[in-house]
Amino acid sequence: AQKVTQAQTEISVVEKEDVTLDCVYETRDTTYYLFWYKQPPSGELVFLIRRNSFDEQNEISGRYSWNFQKSTSSFNFTITASQVVDSAVYFCALSPYYGGSQGNLIFGKGTKLSVKP
Amino acid sequence: DAGVTQSPTHLIKTRGQHVTLRCSPISGHKSVSWYQQVLGQGPQFIFQYYEKEERGRGNFPDRFSARQFPNYSSELNVNALLLGDSALYLCASSLGGASGNEQYFGPGTRLTVT
């Protein structure tokens, strides 16, 4: 079975603190995609990153960084110097890879991040 | 370019009624997926369509159906509404095909069943 676990339900930090959101996934597939999405209070899911299972390189984009470790089935997300605008629910998701095309997204339950001024 | 659009934004229905939700994908995108997000949970996959054909179906009852039109827009239909169908319904579009592309989500339709 495929599953995504985000053990942290809610995290509260003060502005400028660094924060890491954990994501652990389960799959028997050897090829798959991992994603992070942000859902602000408006409700729209905002795509942040996609990573395929062949690429374990960490990625940095501005204040955001992602750590993919296949050995521990984890795909963690770190926000450096958090800002109030980072307050949102963050979802980690897994997608199978069928015959060259991406399948449906399997989401975790999300982590609600509150950044206080 | 416009993003994924969904209509209506909000909807209130009574148990037993049916509802039709609409989605227009990003221009050039040929794949549309539907997700249900119950309050406090992550989105759950309902359907995926590519080039007007169903490519995947989640674990939802037959009361849920969908279709994709020649212009790649899509409709999600839910019959015999139950209180438990109250949720945010999200549509996502992607290029689809063999390249494996990220899905971009619309703002959703919030359905309340009373």
Tab-separated table of C-alpha atoms in Angstrom:
chain	number	residue	atom	x	y	z
A	1	ALA	CA	0.000	0.000	0.000
A	2	GLN	CA	1.104	3.549	-0.614
A	3	LYS	CA	0.975	5.989	2.238
A	4	VAL	CA	2.303	9.382	3.310
A	5	THR	CA	2.708	10.236	6.979
A	6	GLN	CA	3.145	13.735	8.322
A	7	ALA	CA	3.488	13.168	12.027
A	8	GLN	CA	3.475	16.841	12.972
A	9	THR	CA	-0.113	18.058	13.053
A	10	GLU	CA	0.670	21.634	14.059
A	11	ILE	CA	3.860	23.641	14.494
A	12	SER	CA	4.128	27.138	15.896
A	13	VAL	CA	7.289	29.219	15.562
A	14	VAL	CA	8.312	32.812	15.963
A	15	GLU	CA	9.305	34.770	12.899
A	16	LYS	CA	12.920	34.228	11.739
A	17	GLU	CA	13.137	30.792	13.300
A	18	ASP	CA	14.010	27.833	11.072
A	19	VAL	CA	11.423	25.073	10.892
A	20	THR	CA	11.475	21.561	9.418
A	21	LEU	CA	8.359	19.728	8.320
A	22	ASP	CA	8.684	15.959	8.305
A	23	CYS	CA	7.349	13.575	5.677
A	24	VAL	CA	7.681	9.790	5.619
A	25	TYR	CA	6.301	7.734	2.770
A	26	GLU	CA	5.600	4.083	2.003
A	27	THR	CA	5.584	2.543	-1.445
A	28	ARG	CA	6.646	-0.701	-3.097
A	29	ASP	CA	7.250	1.054	-6.402
A	30	THR	CA	10.832	1.638	-7.452
A	31	THR	CA	9.828	4.673	-9.499
A	32	TYR	CA	7.691	7.412	-8.010
A	33	TYR	CA	7.388	11.152	-7.479
A	34	LEU	CA	7.312	13.140	-4.252
A	35	PHE	CA	5.772	16.583	-3.847
A	36	TRP	CA	5.210	19.386	-1.401
A	37	TYR	CA	2.193	21.689	-1.646
A	38	LYS	CA	1.247	24.736	0.398
A	39	GLN	CA	-2.380	25.503	1.249
A	40	PRO	CA	-2.920	29.033	2.590
A	41	PRO	CA	-6.217	29.953	4.280
A	42	SER	CA	-7.690	30.782	0.864
A	43	GLY	CA	-7.735	27.037	0.196
A	44	GLU	CA	-5.887	26.802	-3.105
A	45	LEU	CA	-3.065	24.260	-3.170
A	46	VAL	CA	0.186	25.822	-4.334
A	47	PHE	CA	2.806	23.570	-5.914
A	48	LEU	CA	6.249	23.910	-4.279
A	49	ILE	CA	8.422	21.067	-5.540
A	50	ARG	CA	8.443	17.727	-7.355
A	51	ARG	CA	11.204	15.186	-6.928
A	52	ASN	CA	11.518	11.840	-8.700
A	53	SER	CA	12.799	8.733	-6.977
A	54	PHE	CA	15.973	8.644	-9.058
A	55	ASP	CA	17.171	12.000	-7.841
A	56	GLU	CA	18.244	12.118	-4.209
A	57	GLN	CA	19.995	15.444	-4.497
A	58	ASN	CA	18.834	17.982	-1.983
A	59	GLU	CA	17.341	21.131	-3.379
A	60	ILE	CA	17.336	24.721	-2.227
A	61	SER	CA	15.066	27.457	-3.475
A	62	GLY	CA	15.488	30.702	-1.623
A	63	ARG	CA	14.474	30.122	1.996
A	64	TYR	CA	13.098	26.668	1.163
A	65	SER	CA	15.120	23.462	1.107
A	66	TRP	CA	14.220	19.814	0.744
A	67	ASN	CA	16.046	16.740	2.016
A	68	PHE	CA	15.186	13.490	0.206
A	69	GLN	CA	16.557	10.296	1.791
A	70	LYS	CA	15.490	7.092	0.115
A	71	SER	CA	17.143	4.969	2.831
A	72	THR	CA	14.702	6.312	5.415
A	73	SER	CA	11.808	6.975	2.994
A	74	SER	CA	11.734	10.599	4.036
A	75	PHE	CA	11.294	13.856	2.163
A	76	ASN	CA	11.611	16.666	4.689
A	77	PHE	CA	11.035	20.365	4.043
A	78	THR	CA	12.888	23.158	5.813
A	79	ILE	CA	11.974	26.834	5.853
A	80	THR	CA	14.852	29.054	6.880
A	81	ALA	CA	14.176	32.378	8.606
A	82	SER	CA	10.421	31.835	8.619
A	83	GLN	CA	8.045	34.688	7.886
A	84	VAL	CA	4.422	35.319	8.805
A	85	VAL	CA	3.458	34.752	5.155
A	86	ASP	CA	4.699	31.165	5.496
A	87	SER	CA	1.723	30.397	7.750
A	88	ALA	CA	-0.286	27.713	5.974
A	89	VAL	CA	-0.987	24.012	5.880
A	90	TYR	CA	1.762	22.098	4.094
A	91	PHE	CA	1.092	18.785	2.390
A	92	CYS	CA	3.545	16.129	1.328
A	93	ALA	CA	2.341	13.870	-1.490
A	94	LEU	CA	3.419	10.731	-3.340
A	95	SER	CA	2.602	9.816	-6.916
A	96	PRO	CA	3.122	6.479	-8.651
A	97	TYR	CA	4.684	6.446	-12.078
A	98	TYR	CA	2.764	4.287	-14.536
A	99	GLY	CA	4.282	3.493	-17.891
A	100	GLY	CA	5.932	6.860	-18.203
A	101	SER	CA	3.091	8.981	-16.936
A	102	GLN	CA	2.357	10.313	-13.496
A	103	GLY	CA	-0.498	8.809	-11.561
A	104	ASN	CA	-2.715	10.329	-8.917
A	105	LEU	CA	-1.408	12.130	-5.844
A	106	ILE	CA	-1.535	10.469	-2.428
A	107	PHE	CA	-1.463	13.142	0.253
A	108	GLY	CA	-0.478	13.147	3.883
A	109	LYS	CA	-2.779	14.771	6.430
A	110	GLY	CA	-0.808	17.976	6.385
A	111	THR	CA	1.117	20.067	8.897
A	112	LYS	CA	-0.331	23.397	9.957
A	113	LEU	CA	2.459	25.931	10.364
A	114	SER	CA	1.821	29.121	12.302
A	115	VAL	CA	4.510	31.780	12.207
A	116	LYS	CA	4.011	34.473	14.822
A	117	PRO	CA	5.527	37.959	14.517
B	1	ASP	CA	-2.279	32.874	-18.554
B	2	ALA	CA	-5.265	31.920	-16.444
B	3	GLY	CA	-4.829	29.167	-13.908
B	4	VAL	CA	-7.234	26.335	-13.217
B	5	THR	CA	-10.737	27.680	-12.729
B	6	GLN	CA	-13.600	26.006	-10.916
B	7	SER	CA	-17.267	26.828	-10.577
B	8	PRO	CA	-19.184	27.438	-8.498
B	9	THR	CA	-17.076	28.685	-5.589
B	10	HIS	CA	-19.570	27.663	-2.945
B	11	LEU	CA	-22.630	25.467	-3.037
B	12	ILE	CA	-25.246	24.395	-0.536
B	13	LYS	CA	-27.328	21.316	-1.284
B	14	THR	CA	-29.775	19.121	0.569
B	15	ARG	CA	-29.339	15.410	1.237
B	16	GLY	CA	-30.500	13.318	-1.686
B	17	GLN	CA	-29.939	16.013	-4.305
B	18	HIS	CA	-27.322	15.838	-7.018
B	19	VAL	CA	-24.603	18.325	-7.850
B	20	THR	CA	-22.382	19.154	-10.833
B	21	LEU	CA	-19.031	20.820	-10.343
B	22	ARG	CA	-17.054	22.291	-13.225
B	23	CYS	CA	-13.373	22.720	-13.946
B	24	SER	CA	-11.410	24.406	-16.712
B	25	PRO	CA	-7.746	23.414	-16.945
B	26	ILE	CA	-4.784	25.601	-17.715
B	27	SER	CA	-4.545	26.237	-21.448
B	28	GLY	CA	-2.582	23.433	-23.077
B	29	HIS	CA	-3.159	20.972	-20.244
B	30	LYS	CA	-4.887	17.762	-21.290
B	31	SER	CA	-5.219	15.975	-17.970
B	32	VAL	CA	-7.678	16.810	-15.209
B	33	SER	CA	-7.908	15.212	-11.788
B	34	TRP	CA	-10.509	15.609	-9.059
B	35	TYR	CA	-9.866	15.448	-5.322
B	36	GLN	CA	-12.082	15.644	-2.243
B	37	GLN	CA	-10.723	17.395	0.829
B	38	VAL	CA	-12.653	16.946	4.042
B	39	LEU	CA	-11.931	19.512	6.742
B	40	GLY	CA	-8.678	18.788	8.531
B	41	GLN	CA	-7.548	16.090	6.093
B	42	GLY	CA	-5.406	15.880	3.003
B	43	PRO	CA	-7.060	15.723	-0.421
B	44	GLN	CA	-8.301	12.306	-1.529
B	45	PHE	CA	-8.105	11.289	-5.173
B	46	ILE	CA	-11.440	10.769	-6.962
B	47	PHE	CA	-10.799	10.656	-10.738
B	48	GLN	CA	-8.167	11.384	-13.343
B	49	TYR	CA	-8.949	12.035	-17.004
B	50	TYR	CA	-6.567	12.373	-19.902
B	51	GLU	CA	-7.610	13.078	-23.468
B	52	LYS	CA	-11.246	12.500	-22.477
B	53	GLU	CA	-10.570	9.013	-21.125
B	54	GLU	CA	-10.653	7.920	-17.505
B	55	ARG	CA	-7.118	7.117	-16.394
B	56	GLY	CA	-7.725	6.462	-12.738
B	57	ARG	CA	-10.428	6.188	-10.127
B	58	GLY	CA	-10.106	6.436	-6.361
B	59	ASN	CA	-12.060	4.586	-3.716
B	60	PHE	CA	-15.335	6.460	-4.048
B	61	PRO	CA	-18.860	5.057	-4.535
B	62	ASP	CA	-20.628	4.963	-7.882
B	63	ARG	CA	-22.574	8.058	-6.886
B	64	PHE	CA	-19.497	9.918	-8.033
B	65	SER	CA	-18.936	10.246	-11.775
B	66	ALA	CA	-17.008	12.540	-14.054
B	67	ARG	CA	-16.306	13.290	-17.648
B	68	GLN	CA	-13.922	15.350	-19.746
B	69	PHE	CA	-14.975	17.327	-22.777
B	70	PRO	CA	-13.181	17.893	-26.123
B	71	ASN	CA	-11.919	21.262	-24.847
B	72	TYR	CA	-10.401	19.366	-21.843
B	73	SER	CA	-12.738	20.946	-19.303
B	74	SER	CA	-14.326	18.540	-16.878
B	75	GLU	CA	-17.401	17.960	-14.762
B	76	LEU	CA	-17.725	16.053	-11.515
B	77	ASN	CA	-21.196	14.766	-10.704
B	78	VAL	CA	-22.344	13.498	-7.346
B	79	ASN	CA	-25.769	11.873	-6.982
B	80	ALA	CA	-27.850	11.178	-3.879
B	81	LEU	CA	-25.817	13.545	-1.739
B	82	LEU	CA	-24.964	12.543	1.815
B	83	LEU	CA	-23.937	14.768	4.713
B	84	GLY	CA	-20.480	13.194	4.468
B	85	ASP	CA	-20.039	14.585	0.957
B	86	SER	CA	-19.568	18.037	2.464
B	87	ALA	CA	-16.021	18.980	1.517
B	88	LEU	CA	-13.775	21.129	-0.630
B	89	TYR	CA	-13.619	19.651	-4.130
B	90	LEU	CA	-10.375	20.402	-5.887
B	91	CYS	CA	-9.607	20.130	-9.562
B	92	ALA	CA	-6.034	19.845	-10.802
B	93	SER	CA	-4.682	20.030	-14.316
B	94	SER	CA	-1.425	18.858	-15.817
B	95	LEU	CA	0.069	18.437	-19.252
B	96	GLY	CA	-0.425	14.701	-18.878
B	97	GLY	CA	1.037	12.143	-21.215
B	98	ALA	CA	4.385	10.470	-20.808
B	99	SER	CA	6.392	13.363	-19.428
B	100	GLY	CA	5.153	13.111	-15.850
B	101	ASN	CA	4.179	16.635	-14.902
B	102	GLU	CA	3.196	18.417	-11.770
B	103	GLN	CA	-0.476	19.048	-11.103
B	104	TYR	CA	-1.718	22.604	-10.647
B	105	PHE	CA	-4.787	23.058	-8.490
B	106	GLY	CA	-7.776	25.330	-8.789
B	107	PRO	CA	-9.307	27.253	-5.877
B	108	GLY	CA	-11.858	24.525	-5.243
B	109	THR	CA	-15.600	24.330	-4.799
B	110	ARG	CA	-16.818	24.190	-1.230
B	111	LEU	CA	-19.865	21.940	-1.051
B	112	THR	CA	-22.075	21.925	2.011
B	113	VAL	CA	-24.767	19.255	2.286
B	114	THR	CA	-27.501	19.906	4.829
